Amino acid sequence: MQDKFINKSELQSEEKQIRLQVYLSHCGVASRRASEKIIQEGRVSVNGQIVRELGTKVSDDDDVLVDGKKIRLEENKRYVLLNKPAGFVCSSSDEKGRACAWDLLKEKYSERLYNVGRLDMYSKGMIIFTNDGEFAAKLSHPSSQIEKEYIVETSQDIPQDFPEKFEKGIRVEGKFYKCLHCEILKPRKIKIILIEGKNREIRNVLDSQNIGTKSLVRVRIGNVKLDDLKPGEFRDLTKFEIQRLISLCENKKL
């Protein structure tokens, strides 16, 4: 089901060297494809030398740095579900000094974790963090078509024809937005399910229809639900939840 996770004991000799992009992936830096780009951009050094060659092989005895920070193989894979409050950006650091979602986790987790997908600063709800690059790549790839469910409260009544419009597709400033399902729950409350969320998609679509967004909460990703997790709280995903998410990604690609 999952790619085998390489641990330190398996990389103690030159015979156990692996390609640099694979090493980065298993360190939780990024997916293999994203790691290739990081290498080609000259952001990785091995034993003090910048490396841009994708065929370079390393072991855990090598000194590998990304953006000047040392990385190493994680002892454990982590899969964490966070209920992100409003006011936090989805990043491990922010050049503008804003609070980051990762800040809510770093006291408990010593591993370097990265968010899978994003929510804008003012949106709330589910974000998954992991140090498993391959898992992150599968979950975030457009072909996985993982459902993401949102509950949105608006500042104006929602027109009765809005759900049908959004399901058929709405073009906003040259970009085409289309949801899988849209349902009015109350005059100013709506449920929206996306399978390929673009940046600020829901807000952009609502704005184009002169509907203001008061609150936007992601309540489900695939088979995983927010349930009673309060803003700022987090928990580890269960083994079943992880396996089911991967299965959903793989089944959509068949």
Coordinates of C-alpha atoms in Angstrom, one line a residue:
M1 CA 0.0 0.0 0.0
Q2 CA 2.6 2.6 1.1
D3 CA 6.1 2.9 -0.2
K4 CA 8.6 1.4 2.2
F5 CA 10.0 4.0 4.6
I6 CA 13.7 3.8 4.9
N7 CA 15.2 4.2 8.4
K8 CA 18.7 5.1 9.6
S9 CA 19.8 1.5 10.1
E10 CA 19.3 0.8 6.4
L11 CA 21.7 3.6 5.4
Q12 CA 24.8 2.9 7.4
S13 CA 27.0 1.7 4.5
E14 CA 27.7 2.9 1.0
E15 CA 25.9 -0.1 -0.4
K16 CA 22.7 1.4 1.2
Q17 CA 23.1 4.8 -0.5
I18 CA 20.0 6.2 -2.2
R19 CA 19.3 9.0 -4.6
L20 CA 19.3 12.4 -3.1
Q21 CA 15.7 13.2 -4.1
V22 CA 14.5 10.0 -2.5
Y23 CA 16.5 10.8 0.7
L24 CA 14.9 14.3 0.8
S25 CA 11.5 12.7 0.4
H26 CA 12.0 10.2 3.3
C27 CA 13.3 13.1 5.4
G28 CA 9.9 14.7 5.0
V29 CA 11.2 17.6 3.0
A30 CA 8.8 17.2 0.0
S31 CA 7.6 14.6 -2.5
R32 CA 10.2 13.1 -4.8
R33 CA 9.1 15.2 -7.7
A34 CA 9.2 18.4 -5.6
S35 CA 12.5 17.4 -4.1
E36 CA 14.0 17.1 -7.6
K37 CA 13.0 20.8 -8.2
I38 CA 14.6 21.8 -4.9
I39 CA 17.8 20.1 -5.9
Q40 CA 17.9 21.7 -9.4
E41 CA 17.3 25.1 -7.8
G42 CA 20.6 24.7 -6.0
R43 CA 19.0 24.7 -2.5
V44 CA 20.7 21.4 -1.4
S45 CA 24.2 20.8 -0.3
V46 CA 26.0 17.5 0.5
N47 CA 29.1 17.6 2.7
G48 CA 29.5 21.4 2.0
Q49 CA 29.0 21.3 -1.7
I50 CA 25.9 22.5 -3.6
V51 CA 24.5 19.6 -5.6
R52 CA 22.2 20.0 -8.6
E53 CA 22.6 16.5 -10.1
L54 CA 19.6 14.2 -9.5
G55 CA 21.6 11.1 -9.8
T56 CA 23.7 11.9 -6.7
K57 CA 23.5 9.3 -4.0
V58 CA 23.8 9.8 -0.3
S59 CA 23.7 7.9 3.0
D60 CA 22.7 9.0 6.5
D61 CA 26.4 9.5 7.2
D62 CA 26.5 12.4 4.7
D63 CA 25.9 16.0 5.8
V64 CA 22.8 17.1 3.8
L65 CA 21.4 20.6 4.1
V66 CA 18.3 22.2 2.5
D67 CA 18.3 26.0 2.5
G68 CA 21.1 25.9 5.0
K69 CA 19.3 23.6 7.5
K70 CA 20.5 20.1 8.2
I71 CA 18.0 17.3 7.5
R72 CA 18.1 13.7 8.5
L73 CA 15.9 10.6 8.2
E74 CA 13.0 10.6 10.6
E75 CA 12.7 7.7 12.9
N76 CA 8.9 7.7 12.6
K77 CA 6.3 8.7 10.1
R78 CA 3.8 11.2 11.4
Y79 CA 0.3 12.0 10.2
V80 CA -1.4 14.8 12.1
L81 CA -4.8 16.4 11.7
L82 CA -5.0 20.0 12.9
N83 CA -8.1 22.1 13.2
K84 CA -6.6 25.4 12.0
P85 CA -8.1 28.5 13.6
A86 CA -8.5 31.7 11.6
G87 CA -5.5 34.0 11.6
F88 CA -2.8 31.3 11.0
V89 CA -1.1 30.9 7.7
C90 CA -0.3 27.4 6.3
S91 CA 3.5 27.6 6.3
S92 CA 6.4 26.4 8.5
S93 CA 7.6 30.1 8.7
D94 CA 6.3 33.4 7.4
E95 CA 8.4 36.3 6.1
K96 CA 5.7 38.8 7.3
G97 CA 5.9 37.5 10.9
R98 CA 2.4 36.1 10.9
A99 CA 1.4 33.2 13.1
C100 CA 1.9 29.8 11.4
A101 CA -0.2 26.7 11.7
W102 CA 2.9 24.7 12.4
D103 CA 3.5 26.7 15.5
L104 CA 0.5 24.9 17.1
L105 CA 2.2 21.5 16.6
K106 CA 5.9 22.0 17.1
E107 CA 6.0 21.8 20.9
K108 CA 4.7 18.2 20.7
Y109 CA 6.3 16.9 17.6
S110 CA 10.1 16.9 17.2
E111 CA 9.9 15.8 13.6
R112 CA 9.9 18.3 10.8
L113 CA 6.2 18.2 9.5
Y114 CA 4.7 19.9 6.5
N115 CA 1.1 20.7 5.7
V116 CA -0.6 18.9 2.8
G117 CA -2.5 21.5 0.9
R118 CA -3.5 24.9 2.3
L119 CA -6.2 27.0 3.8
D120 CA -6.0 30.8 3.5
M121 CA -5.2 32.8 6.6
Y122 CA -8.9 33.6 7.3
S123 CA -10.3 30.1 6.7
K124 CA -10.6 27.5 9.4
G125 CA -10.7 23.7 9.7
M126 CA -8.8 20.6 8.6
I127 CA -5.1 20.6 7.7
I128 CA -3.1 17.4 7.6
F129 CA 0.6 17.6 8.5
T130 CA 3.1 14.8 7.7
N131 CA 6.8 14.0 7.3
D132 CA 6.0 11.4 4.6
G133 CA 6.7 13.0 1.3
E134 CA 5.2 10.3 -0.8
F135 CA 1.9 10.3 1.2
A136 CA 1.8 14.1 0.8
A137 CA 2.3 13.8 -3.0
K138 CA -0.4 11.2 -3.4
L139 CA -2.9 13.2 -1.3
S140 CA -2.3 16.6 -3.0
H141 CA -2.0 15.4 -6.6
P142 CA -5.0 16.6 -8.7
S143 CA -5.5 13.1 -10.1
S144 CA -6.3 11.8 -6.6
Q145 CA -9.6 13.8 -6.6
I146 CA -9.9 13.5 -2.9
E147 CA -13.1 15.2 -1.7
K148 CA -12.8 18.2 0.5
E149 CA -16.0 19.4 2.2
Y150 CA -16.6 23.0 3.5
I151 CA -19.2 24.7 5.5
V152 CA -19.6 28.4 4.6
E153 CA -21.5 31.1 6.3
T154 CA -22.3 34.2 4.2
S155 CA -23.2 37.8 4.8
Q156 CA -26.1 37.7 2.2
D157 CA -28.8 35.2 1.4
I158 CA -27.6 32.6 -1.1
P159 CA -29.6 32.6 -4.4
Q160 CA -31.5 29.4 -5.0
D161 CA -29.8 28.9 -8.4
F162 CA -26.3 29.2 -7.0
P163 CA -25.6 25.5 -6.3
E164 CA -26.6 24.5 -9.8
K165 CA -24.3 27.3 -11.3
F166 CA -21.3 26.2 -9.2
E167 CA -21.8 22.5 -10.0
K168 CA -21.9 23.4 -13.8
G169 CA -19.0 25.8 -13.5
I170 CA -18.4 29.5 -13.0
R171 CA -15.7 31.5 -14.8
V172 CA -14.1 34.3 -12.7
E173 CA -11.4 36.5 -14.3
G174 CA -10.4 33.9 -16.8
K175 CA -10.3 31.0 -14.3
F176 CA -12.9 28.2 -14.4
Y177 CA -14.2 27.0 -11.0
K178 CA -16.4 23.9 -10.6
C179 CA -17.5 22.1 -7.5
L180 CA -18.5 18.5 -7.1
H181 CA -21.6 19.3 -5.0
C182 CA -23.2 22.4 -3.5
E183 CA -26.1 22.5 -1.1
I184 CA -27.9 25.3 0.7
L185 CA -28.3 24.4 4.3
K186 CA -29.8 27.7 5.5
P187 CA -30.4 31.1 3.7
R188 CA -26.9 32.1 4.7
K189 CA -25.2 28.7 5.1
I190 CA -24.0 26.4 2.4
K191 CA -22.1 23.1 2.0
I192 CA -19.6 22.8 -0.8
I193 CA -17.6 19.7 -1.8
L194 CA -14.5 20.3 -4.0
I195 CA -12.2 17.7 -5.6
E196 CA -9.5 20.1 -6.9
G197 CA -9.5 23.2 -4.9
K198 CA -7.8 26.2 -6.5
N199 CA -6.4 29.1 -4.5
R200 CA -9.3 30.9 -2.7
E201 CA -11.7 29.2 -5.0
I202 CA -14.8 29.4 -2.8
R203 CA -14.2 33.0 -1.8
N204 CA -13.6 34.0 -5.4
V205 CA -16.7 32.3 -6.7
L206 CA -18.9 33.8 -3.9
D207 CA -17.4 37.3 -4.5
S208 CA -18.2 37.0 -8.2
Q209 CA -21.9 36.5 -7.3
N210 CA -21.8 39.5 -4.8
I211 CA -22.0 37.1 -1.8
G212 CA -19.7 37.9 1.1
T213 CA -18.0 35.2 3.1
K214 CA -18.3 35.4 6.9
S215 CA -16.9 32.0 7.8
L216 CA -15.3 29.2 5.9
V217 CA -14.5 25.9 7.6
R218 CA -13.1 22.7 6.0
V219 CA -14.8 19.8 7.8
R220 CA -13.8 16.7 5.8
I221 CA -10.9 15.5 3.7
G222 CA -11.7 12.2 2.0
N223 CA -12.8 9.8 4.8
V224 CA -11.4 11.9 7.6
K225 CA -13.9 14.2 9.4
L226 CA -13.3 17.2 11.7
D227 CA -15.9 15.9 14.2
D228 CA -15.5 17.5 17.6
L229 CA -11.9 18.7 17.3
K230 CA -11.8 22.3 18.5
P231 CA -9.9 25.1 16.8
G232 CA -6.2 24.8 17.7
E233 CA -6.6 21.2 18.7
F234 CA -4.9 18.3 16.8
R235 CA -4.6 14.5 16.8
D236 CA -2.7 11.7 15.0
L237 CA -4.6 10.1 12.2
T238 CA -5.4 6.4 12.9
K239 CA -3.8 3.7 10.8
F240 CA -7.2 3.0 9.2
E241 CA -7.6 6.7 8.2
I242 CA -4.2 6.7 6.6
Q243 CA -4.7 3.5 4.7
R244 CA -8.1 4.6 3.5
L245 CA -6.8 8.0 2.3
I246 CA -4.1 6.2 0.3
S247 CA -6.7 3.7 -1.1
L248 CA -8.9 6.6 -2.2
C249 CA -6.0 8.2 -4.1
E250 CA -5.0 5.0 -5.8
N251 CA -8.6 3.9 -6.7
K252 CA -9.2 7.3 -8.4
K253 CA -6.1 6.7 -10.6
L254 CA -7.3 3.3 -11.9

